[in-house]
Amino acid sequence: MLLPGEGVPDAQGEGGEAGARSASTRRWRGTCPVGVPGGTPGVYSNTNYLLLGQLLENVTGLQAERCIARDVIGPAGLRDTELAVGAHIEGPHPRLYEAWFRMIDPPRDHSVHDMSWAGPSASLISTVADLNRFYALLLAGEIVTPSSLAEMQRTVPVISQEGRTIDYGLGLHPLEPLSPGQDPYWGHGGTVWGGGTLAMARADGGRQWCTAVNLQRWNELDTSGRPQPHAVDAALAAFHRLAANG
């Protein structure tokens, strides 16, 4: 379920909240083998996480959010991490602004937004410190067993939400080299209305970095619908190089 290789469509891409809520009532059918080495790339799909959450509930008898809090968030010591239960975030936090490729001008304020509808697929609220801690523990082998981590790092080609083909494992993907001789990094990114993150940790868990932004889809689109380069992209790329290489 963590490997987007079976042709499961993205329920959130097919209707947002309504699509995600109805995922459990649909029957998905892949048309051909995808996401296999040397084969047709799979497509990243949030539906996989929705279905995995339902499977987790059926196996444990607990809500997926409670199970994740009990078995991962608590033992890992992630004190500022939770799954959304309403439209408001307690404690200090930035406001979130969505530009939708400069079609929303000025950007719309999404600071009050109930993401609980997304379930385990996109409702996690955390901090850069907690994300760094989580990936440090994960890559150091303290979250899952070494064999499970090796399985998570076994990748296949997948088309990302940005339309690029990347190597993707089980909820992990390697960072594309930013400079020659760079150490290997693993992690994951995420985006919601107005907010985005990218969290990475060195393969041995010894170095981590995370960026969080409170404006999303700031690029204009060209005539083919592709995002155009923006100064924010260059600034983030420079920071990522510095963070990865010191």
PDB file of C-alpha atoms in Angstrom:
ATOM      1  CA  MET A   1       0.000   0.000   0.000  1.00  0.00           C
ATOM      2  CA  LEU A   2       2.974   2.330   0.504  1.00  0.00           C
ATOM      3  CA  LEU A   3       4.272   1.575  -2.996  1.00  0.00           C
ATOM      4  CA  PRO A   4       2.393   3.555  -5.692  1.00  0.00           C
ATOM      5  CA  GLY A   5       2.815   0.827  -8.251  1.00  0.00           C
ATOM      6  CA  GLU A   6      -0.558  -0.819  -8.635  1.00  0.00           C
ATOM      7  CA  GLY A   7      -2.320   1.886 -10.608  1.00  0.00           C
ATOM      8  CA  VAL A   8      -4.527   3.150  -7.776  1.00  0.00           C
ATOM      9  CA  PRO A   9      -5.796   6.647  -8.736  1.00  0.00           C
ATOM     10  CA  ASP A  10      -5.358   9.581  -6.375  1.00  0.00           C
ATOM     11  CA  ALA A  11      -8.716  10.103  -4.669  1.00  0.00           C
ATOM     12  CA  GLN A  12      -7.701  13.578  -3.519  1.00  0.00           C
ATOM     13  CA  GLY A  13      -6.748  14.455  -7.064  1.00  0.00           C
ATOM     14  CA  GLU A  14     -10.159  13.257  -8.185  1.00  0.00           C
ATOM     15  CA  GLY A  15     -12.306  15.516  -6.096  1.00  0.00           C
ATOM     16  CA  GLY A  16     -10.321  16.659  -3.055  1.00  0.00           C
ATOM     17  CA  GLU A  17     -12.178  16.121   0.202  1.00  0.00           C
ATOM     18  CA  ALA A  18     -15.156  14.422  -1.431  1.00  0.00           C
ATOM     19  CA  GLY A  19     -12.881  12.096  -3.360  1.00  0.00           C
ATOM     20  CA  ALA A  20     -10.919  11.142  -0.274  1.00  0.00           C
ATOM     21  CA  ARG A  21     -14.022  10.501   1.815  1.00  0.00           C
ATOM     22  CA  SER A  22     -15.500   8.217  -0.819  1.00  0.00           C
ATOM     23  CA  ALA A  23     -12.300   6.215  -1.380  1.00  0.00           C
ATOM     24  CA  SER A  24     -13.513   3.392   0.835  1.00  0.00           C
ATOM     25  CA  THR A  25     -16.622   2.896  -1.315  1.00  0.00           C
ATOM     26  CA  ARG A  26     -14.820   2.684  -4.655  1.00  0.00           C
ATOM     27  CA  ARG A  27     -13.260  -0.267  -6.419  1.00  0.00           C
ATOM     28  CA  TRP A  28      -9.958   0.677  -8.004  1.00  0.00           C
ATOM     29  CA  ARG A  29      -8.662  -1.358 -10.910  1.00  0.00           C
ATOM     30  CA  GLY A  30      -5.166  -0.978 -12.389  1.00  0.00           C
ATOM     31  CA  THR A  31      -5.011  -1.340 -16.166  1.00  0.00           C
ATOM     32  CA  CYS A  32      -1.427  -2.576 -16.458  1.00  0.00           C
ATOM     33  CA  PRO A  33       1.661  -3.356 -14.344  1.00  0.00           C
ATOM     34  CA  VAL A  34       3.285  -0.083 -13.338  1.00  0.00           C
ATOM     35  CA  GLY A  35       5.994   1.097 -10.989  1.00  0.00           C
ATOM     36  CA  VAL A  36       8.347  -1.832 -11.604  1.00  0.00           C
ATOM     37  CA  PRO A  37      12.064  -1.532 -12.380  1.00  0.00           C
ATOM     38  CA  GLY A  38      12.400  -0.982 -16.110  1.00  0.00           C
ATOM     39  CA  GLY A  39       8.623  -0.716 -16.534  1.00  0.00           C
ATOM     40  CA  THR A  40       6.042   2.042 -16.730  1.00  0.00           C
ATOM     41  CA  PRO A  41       6.389   4.464 -13.784  1.00  0.00           C
ATOM     42  CA  GLY A  42       3.662   4.382 -11.169  1.00  0.00           C
ATOM     43  CA  VAL A  43       1.916   7.559 -10.040  1.00  0.00           C
ATOM     44  CA  TYR A  44       2.096   8.909  -6.497  1.00  0.00           C
ATOM     45  CA  SER A  45      -1.333   8.450  -4.924  1.00  0.00           C
ATOM     46  CA  ASN A  46      -2.672   9.573  -1.558  1.00  0.00           C
ATOM     47  CA  THR A  47      -5.321   6.869  -1.892  1.00  0.00           C
ATOM     48  CA  ASN A  48      -2.702   4.306  -0.893  1.00  0.00           C
ATOM     49  CA  TYR A  49      -2.399   5.968   2.514  1.00  0.00           C
ATOM     50  CA  LEU A  50      -6.156   6.176   2.946  1.00  0.00           C
ATOM     51  CA  LEU A  51      -6.525   2.465   2.235  1.00  0.00           C
ATOM     52  CA  LEU A  52      -3.565   1.649   4.474  1.00  0.00           C
ATOM     53  CA  GLY A  53      -5.239   3.580   7.292  1.00  0.00           C
ATOM     54  CA  GLN A  54      -8.401   1.515   6.854  1.00  0.00           C
ATOM     55  CA  LEU A  55      -6.359  -1.689   6.858  1.00  0.00           C
ATOM     56  CA  LEU A  56      -4.640  -0.568  10.056  1.00  0.00           C
ATOM     57  CA  GLU A  57      -8.026   0.019  11.703  1.00  0.00           C
ATOM     58  CA  ASN A  58      -9.295  -3.390  10.655  1.00  0.00           C
ATOM     59  CA  VAL A  59      -6.203  -5.174  11.972  1.00  0.00           C
ATOM     60  CA  THR A  60      -5.801  -3.287  15.269  1.00  0.00           C
ATOM     61  CA  GLY A  61      -9.404  -2.404  16.089  1.00  0.00           C
ATOM     62  CA  LEU A  62      -8.261   1.190  16.734  1.00  0.00           C
ATOM     63  CA  GLN A  63      -8.632   4.386  14.738  1.00  0.00           C
ATOM     64  CA  ALA A  64      -5.574   4.750  12.519  1.00  0.00           C
ATOM     65  CA  GLU A  65      -4.739   8.079  14.169  1.00  0.00           C
ATOM     66  CA  ARG A  66      -4.753   6.513  17.647  1.00  0.00           C
ATOM     67  CA  CYS A  67      -2.654   3.595  16.492  1.00  0.00           C
ATOM     68  CA  ILE A  68      -0.056   5.891  14.895  1.00  0.00           C
ATOM     69  CA  ALA A  69       0.076   8.037  18.030  1.00  0.00           C
ATOM     70  CA  ARG A  70       0.507   4.972  20.264  1.00  0.00           C
ATOM     71  CA  ASP A  71       3.033   3.060  18.176  1.00  0.00           C
ATOM     72  CA  VAL A  72       5.061   5.806  16.479  1.00  0.00           C
ATOM     73  CA  ILE A  73       4.529   9.357  17.712  1.00  0.00           C
ATOM     74  CA  GLY A  74       4.709   8.509  21.437  1.00  0.00           C
ATOM     75  CA  PRO A  75       7.656   6.059  21.434  1.00  0.00           C
ATOM     76  CA  ALA A  76       9.669   8.352  19.135  1.00  0.00           C
ATOM     77  CA  GLY A  77       9.235  11.278  21.534  1.00  0.00           C
ATOM     78  CA  LEU A  78       7.568  13.543  18.972  1.00  0.00           C
ATOM     79  CA  ARG A  79       6.105  15.988  21.462  1.00  0.00           C
ATOM     80  CA  ASP A  80       4.825  18.513  18.932  1.00  0.00           C
ATOM     81  CA  THR A  81       3.323  16.072  16.435  1.00  0.00           C
ATOM     82  CA  GLU A  82      -0.335  15.082  16.086  1.00  0.00           C
ATOM     83  CA  LEU A  83      -2.962  14.249  13.507  1.00  0.00           C
ATOM     84  CA  ALA A  84      -5.492  16.991  12.859  1.00  0.00           C
ATOM     85  CA  VAL A  85      -8.819  16.830  14.671  1.00  0.00           C
ATOM     86  CA  GLY A  86     -10.217  20.243  13.688  1.00  0.00           C
ATOM     87  CA  ALA A  87      -9.631  23.451  11.796  1.00  0.00           C
ATOM     88  CA  HIS A  88      -7.389  25.143  14.378  1.00  0.00           C
ATOM     89  CA  ILE A  89      -3.793  24.441  15.440  1.00  0.00           C
ATOM     90  CA  GLU A  90      -2.925  24.936  19.079  1.00  0.00           C
ATOM     91  CA  GLY A  91       0.259  26.801  19.969  1.00  0.00           C
ATOM     92  CA  PRO A  92       2.540  29.039  17.884  1.00  0.00           C
ATOM     93  CA  HIS A  93       2.391  28.388  14.140  1.00  0.00           C
ATOM     94  CA  PRO A  94       2.737  30.319  10.859  1.00  0.00           C
ATOM     95  CA  ARG A  95      -0.175  31.396   8.744  1.00  0.00           C
ATOM     96  CA  LEU A  96      -0.605  29.503   5.461  1.00  0.00           C
ATOM     97  CA  TYR A  97      -1.151  31.089   2.054  1.00  0.00           C
ATOM     98  CA  GLU A  98      -2.122  29.427  -1.226  1.00  0.00           C
ATOM     99  CA  ALA A  99      -1.300  31.100  -4.567  1.00  0.00           C
ATOM    100  CA  TRP A 100      -2.306  28.222  -6.894  1.00  0.00           C
ATOM    101  CA  PHE A 101       0.251  29.083  -9.570  1.00  0.00           C
ATOM    102  CA  ARG A 102      -0.404  32.823  -9.265  1.00  0.00           C
ATOM    103  CA  MET A 103      -4.055  32.347 -10.178  1.00  0.00           C
ATOM    104  CA  ILE A 104      -5.059  33.384  -6.647  1.00  0.00           C
ATOM    105  CA  ASP A 105      -3.797  36.941  -6.159  1.00  0.00           C
ATOM    106  CA  PRO A 106      -3.399  37.904  -3.432  1.00  0.00           C
ATOM    107  CA  PRO A 107      -2.776  34.399  -2.053  1.00  0.00           C
ATOM    108  CA  ARG A 108      -5.670  32.996  -0.031  1.00  0.00           C
ATOM    109  CA  ASP A 109      -5.261  32.521   3.716  1.00  0.00           C
ATOM    110  CA  HIS A 110      -5.704  28.849   4.613  1.00  0.00           C
ATOM    111  CA  SER A 111      -4.542  29.161   8.223  1.00  0.00           C
ATOM    112  CA  VAL A 112      -7.916  27.870   9.475  1.00  0.00           C
ATOM    113  CA  HIS A 113      -8.481  24.658   7.555  1.00  0.00           C
ATOM    114  CA  ASP A 114      -9.690  21.285   8.783  1.00  0.00           C
ATOM    115  CA  MET A 115      -7.358  18.660   7.307  1.00  0.00           C
ATOM    116  CA  SER A 116      -8.805  15.794   9.334  1.00  0.00           C
ATOM    117  CA  TRP A 117     -10.785  14.763   6.231  1.00  0.00           C
ATOM    118  CA  ALA A 118      -7.501  13.611   4.678  1.00  0.00           C
ATOM    119  CA  GLY A 119      -6.907  11.053   7.436  1.00  0.00           C
ATOM    120  CA  PRO A 120      -3.427   9.477   7.556  1.00  0.00           C
ATOM    121  CA  SER A 121      -2.666  10.663   4.018  1.00  0.00           C
ATOM    122  CA  ALA A 122      -2.203  14.389   4.720  1.00  0.00           C
ATOM    123  CA  SER A 123      -3.408  15.430   8.177  1.00  0.00           C
ATOM    124  CA  LEU A 124      -0.175  15.222  10.173  1.00  0.00           C
ATOM    125  CA  ILE A 125       0.775  18.405  12.055  1.00  0.00           C
ATOM    126  CA  SER A 126       4.382  18.624  13.202  1.00  0.00           C
ATOM    127  CA  THR A 127       7.462  20.837  13.580  1.00  0.00           C
ATOM    128  CA  VAL A 128      10.783  20.836  11.769  1.00  0.00           C
ATOM    129  CA  ALA A 129      12.436  19.673  15.016  1.00  0.00           C
ATOM    130  CA  ASP A 130      10.121  16.680  15.323  1.00  0.00           C
ATOM    131  CA  LEU A 131      10.511  15.787  11.648  1.00  0.00           C
ATOM    132  CA  ASN A 132      14.294  15.895  12.002  1.00  0.00           C
ATOM    133  CA  ARG A 133      14.060  13.681  15.067  1.00  0.00           C
ATOM    134  CA  PHE A 134      11.789  11.182  13.355  1.00  0.00           C
ATOM    135  CA  TYR A 135      13.977  10.752  10.281  1.00  0.00           C
ATOM    136  CA  ALA A 136      17.136  10.548  12.392  1.00  0.00           C
ATOM    137  CA  LEU A 137      15.607   7.675  14.366  1.00  0.00           C
ATOM    138  CA  LEU A 138      14.178   6.017  11.264  1.00  0.00           C
ATOM    139  CA  LEU A 139      17.440   6.039   9.294  1.00  0.00           C
ATOM    140  CA  ALA A 140      19.357   4.940  12.386  1.00  0.00           C
ATOM    141  CA  GLY A 141      17.155   1.847  12.602  1.00  0.00           C
ATOM    142  CA  GLU A 142      15.281   2.833  15.762  1.00  0.00           C
ATOM    143  CA  ILE A 143      11.757   3.050  14.306  1.00  0.00           C
ATOM    144  CA  VAL A 144      11.600  -0.147  12.235  1.00  0.00           C
ATOM    145  CA  THR A 145      13.865  -3.180  11.946  1.00  0.00           C
ATOM    146  CA  PRO A 146      16.890  -3.076   9.603  1.00  0.00           C
ATOM    147  CA  SER A 147      15.156  -5.467   7.199  1.00  0.00           C
ATOM    148  CA  SER A 148      12.031  -3.286   7.127  1.00  0.00           C
ATOM    149  CA  LEU A 149      14.148  -0.159   6.539  1.00  0.00           C
ATOM    150  CA  ALA A 150      15.927  -1.913   3.666  1.00  0.00           C
ATOM    151  CA  GLU A 151      12.533  -2.736   2.185  1.00  0.00           C
ATOM    152  CA  MET A 152      11.448   0.896   2.559  1.00  0.00           C
ATOM    153  CA  GLN A 153      14.537   1.945   0.607  1.00  0.00           C
ATOM    154  CA  ARG A 154      13.897  -0.456  -2.293  1.00  0.00           C
ATOM    155  CA  THR A 155      12.688   1.942  -4.977  1.00  0.00           C
ATOM    156  CA  VAL A 156      10.727   1.887  -8.212  1.00  0.00           C
ATOM    157  CA  PRO A 157      10.104   4.705 -10.729  1.00  0.00           C
ATOM    158  CA  VAL A 158       7.143   6.863  -9.743  1.00  0.00           C
ATOM    159  CA  ILE A 159       5.692  10.048 -11.202  1.00  0.00           C
ATOM    160  CA  SER A 160       5.601  12.629  -8.415  1.00  0.00           C
ATOM    161  CA  GLN A 161       2.874  15.200  -7.814  1.00  0.00           C
ATOM    162  CA  GLU A 162       5.123  17.679  -9.655  1.00  0.00           C
ATOM    163  CA  GLY A 163       5.054  15.464 -12.737  1.00  0.00           C
ATOM    164  CA  ARG A 164       8.682  14.325 -12.458  1.00  0.00           C
ATOM    165  CA  THR A 165       9.782  10.696 -12.474  1.00  0.00           C
ATOM    166  CA  ILE A 166      11.574   9.902  -9.217  1.00  0.00           C
ATOM    167  CA  ASP A 167      12.790   6.806  -7.396  1.00  0.00           C
ATOM    168  CA  TYR A 168      10.272   5.996  -4.655  1.00  0.00           C
ATOM    169  CA  GLY A 169      10.258   3.359  -1.931  1.00  0.00           C
ATOM    170  CA  LEU A 170       7.809   2.616   0.868  1.00  0.00           C
ATOM    171  CA  GLY A 171       7.053   6.123   2.107  1.00  0.00           C
ATOM    172  CA  LEU A 172      10.666   7.168   1.462  1.00  0.00           C
ATOM    173  CA  HIS A 173      12.568   8.518  -1.495  1.00  0.00           C
ATOM    174  CA  PRO A 174      16.239   9.397  -1.981  1.00  0.00           C
ATOM    175  CA  LEU A 175      17.279  12.997  -2.425  1.00  0.00           C
ATOM    176  CA  GLU A 176      18.525  13.738  -5.913  1.00  0.00           C
ATOM    177  CA  PRO A 177      22.226  14.747  -5.651  1.00  0.00           C
ATOM    178  CA  LEU A 178      22.553  18.501  -5.246  1.00  0.00           C
ATOM    179  CA  SER A 179      26.331  18.572  -5.706  1.00  0.00           C
ATOM    180  CA  PRO A 180      29.160  16.156  -6.593  1.00  0.00           C
ATOM    181  CA  GLY A 181      30.160  13.768  -3.821  1.00  0.00           C
ATOM    182  CA  GLN A 182      27.070  14.418  -1.727  1.00  0.00           C
ATOM    183  CA  ASP A 183      26.214  11.848   0.930  1.00  0.00           C
ATOM    184  CA  PRO A 184      23.004   9.877   0.246  1.00  0.00           C
ATOM    185  CA  TYR A 185      19.885  11.306   1.900  1.00  0.00           C
ATOM    186  CA  TRP A 186      16.413   9.844   2.361  1.00  0.00           C
ATOM    187  CA  GLY A 187      13.153  11.472   3.379  1.00  0.00           C
ATOM    188  CA  HIS A 188       9.858  12.812   2.101  1.00  0.00           C
ATOM    189  CA  GLY A 189       8.067  16.005   1.206  1.00  0.00           C
ATOM    190  CA  GLY A 190       4.510  17.082   1.773  1.00  0.00           C
ATOM    191  CA  THR A 191       2.090  19.802   0.732  1.00  0.00           C
ATOM    192  CA  VAL A 192      -1.350  21.009   1.764  1.00  0.00           C
ATOM    193  CA  TRP A 193      -3.229  24.202   0.977  1.00  0.00           C
ATOM    194  CA  GLY A 194      -0.709  26.951   1.781  1.00  0.00           C
ATOM    195  CA  GLY A 195       1.938  24.814   3.476  1.00  0.00           C
ATOM    196  CA  GLY A 196       4.778  22.564   2.438  1.00  0.00           C
ATOM    197  CA  THR A 197       7.726  20.673   3.913  1.00  0.00           C
ATOM    198  CA  LEU A 198      10.747  18.683   2.800  1.00  0.00           C
ATOM    199  CA  ALA A 199      12.497  16.572   5.438  1.00  0.00           C
ATOM    200  CA  MET A 200      15.701  14.644   4.721  1.00  0.00           C
ATOM    201  CA  ALA A 201      18.197  12.631   6.744  1.00  0.00           C
ATOM    202  CA  ARG A 202      21.576  11.219   5.801  1.00  0.00           C
ATOM    203  CA  ALA A 203      21.491   7.494   5.150  1.00  0.00           C
ATOM    204  CA  ASP A 204      23.105   6.764   8.547  1.00  0.00           C
ATOM    205  CA  GLY A 205      20.729   9.111  10.399  1.00  0.00           C
ATOM    206  CA  GLY A 206      23.633  11.300  11.513  1.00  0.00           C
ATOM    207  CA  ARG A 207      22.567  14.533   9.813  1.00  0.00           C
ATOM    208  CA  GLN A 208      19.081  15.858   9.167  1.00  0.00           C
ATOM    209  CA  TRP A 209      17.489  18.945   7.716  1.00  0.00           C
ATOM    210  CA  CYS A 210      13.960  20.116   7.092  1.00  0.00           C
ATOM    211  CA  THR A 211      12.421  23.112   5.374  1.00  0.00           C
ATOM    212  CA  ALA A 212       8.894  24.388   5.905  1.00  0.00           C
ATOM    213  CA  VAL A 213       7.215  27.073   3.804  1.00  0.00           C
ATOM    214  CA  ASN A 214       3.942  28.902   4.370  1.00  0.00           C
ATOM    215  CA  LEU A 215       3.202  29.754   0.746  1.00  0.00           C
ATOM    216  CA  GLN A 216       2.493  27.135  -1.894  1.00  0.00           C
ATOM    217  CA  ARG A 217       2.478  27.043  -5.710  1.00  0.00           C
ATOM    218  CA  TRP A 218       4.085  30.448  -6.142  1.00  0.00           C
ATOM    219  CA  ASN A 219       5.190  29.712  -9.732  1.00  0.00           C
ATOM    220  CA  GLU A 220       3.436  30.942 -12.836  1.00  0.00           C
ATOM    221  CA  LEU A 221       2.604  28.335 -15.477  1.00  0.00           C
ATOM    222  CA  ASP A 222       3.873  28.457 -19.042  1.00  0.00           C
ATOM    223  CA  THR A 223       1.644  27.809 -22.061  1.00  0.00           C
ATOM    224  CA  SER A 224       2.124  24.046 -21.640  1.00  0.00           C
ATOM    225  CA  GLY A 225       1.019  24.190 -17.989  1.00  0.00           C
ATOM    226  CA  ARG A 226       4.481  23.657 -16.476  1.00  0.00           C
ATOM    227  CA  PRO A 227       5.610  25.748 -13.469  1.00  0.00           C
ATOM    228  CA  GLN A 228       8.194  28.365 -14.374  1.00  0.00           C
ATOM    229  CA  PRO A 229      11.394  28.903 -12.319  1.00  0.00           C
ATOM    230  CA  HIS A 230      11.029  31.394  -9.480  1.00  0.00           C
ATOM    231  CA  ALA A 231      13.475  33.107  -7.120  1.00  0.00           C
ATOM    232  CA  VAL A 232      11.991  31.100  -4.233  1.00  0.00           C
ATOM    233  CA  ASP A 233      13.005  27.869  -5.989  1.00  0.00           C
ATOM    234  CA  ALA A 234      16.593  29.069  -6.345  1.00  0.00           C
ATOM    235  CA  ALA A 235      16.741  30.143  -2.691  1.00  0.00           C
ATOM    236  CA  LEU A 236      15.391  26.798  -1.496  1.00  0.00           C
ATOM    237  CA  ALA A 237      17.821  24.872  -3.729  1.00  0.00           C
ATOM    238  CA  ALA A 238      20.743  26.871  -2.319  1.00  0.00           C
ATOM    239  CA  PHE A 239      19.593  26.189   1.236  1.00  0.00           C
ATOM    240  CA  HIS A 240      19.167  22.475   0.518  1.00  0.00           C
ATOM    241  CA  ARG A 241      22.724  22.288  -0.869  1.00  0.00           C
ATOM    242  CA  LEU A 242      24.067  24.022   2.232  1.00  0.00           C
ATOM    243  CA  ALA A 243      22.052  21.838   4.580  1.00  0.00           C
ATOM    244  CA  ALA A 244      23.091  18.630   2.856  1.00  0.00           C
ATOM    245  CA  ASN A 245      26.789  19.417   2.569  1.00  0.00           C
ATOM    246  CA  GLY A 246      27.489  21.799   5.459  1.00  0.00           C
TER     247      GLY A 246
END
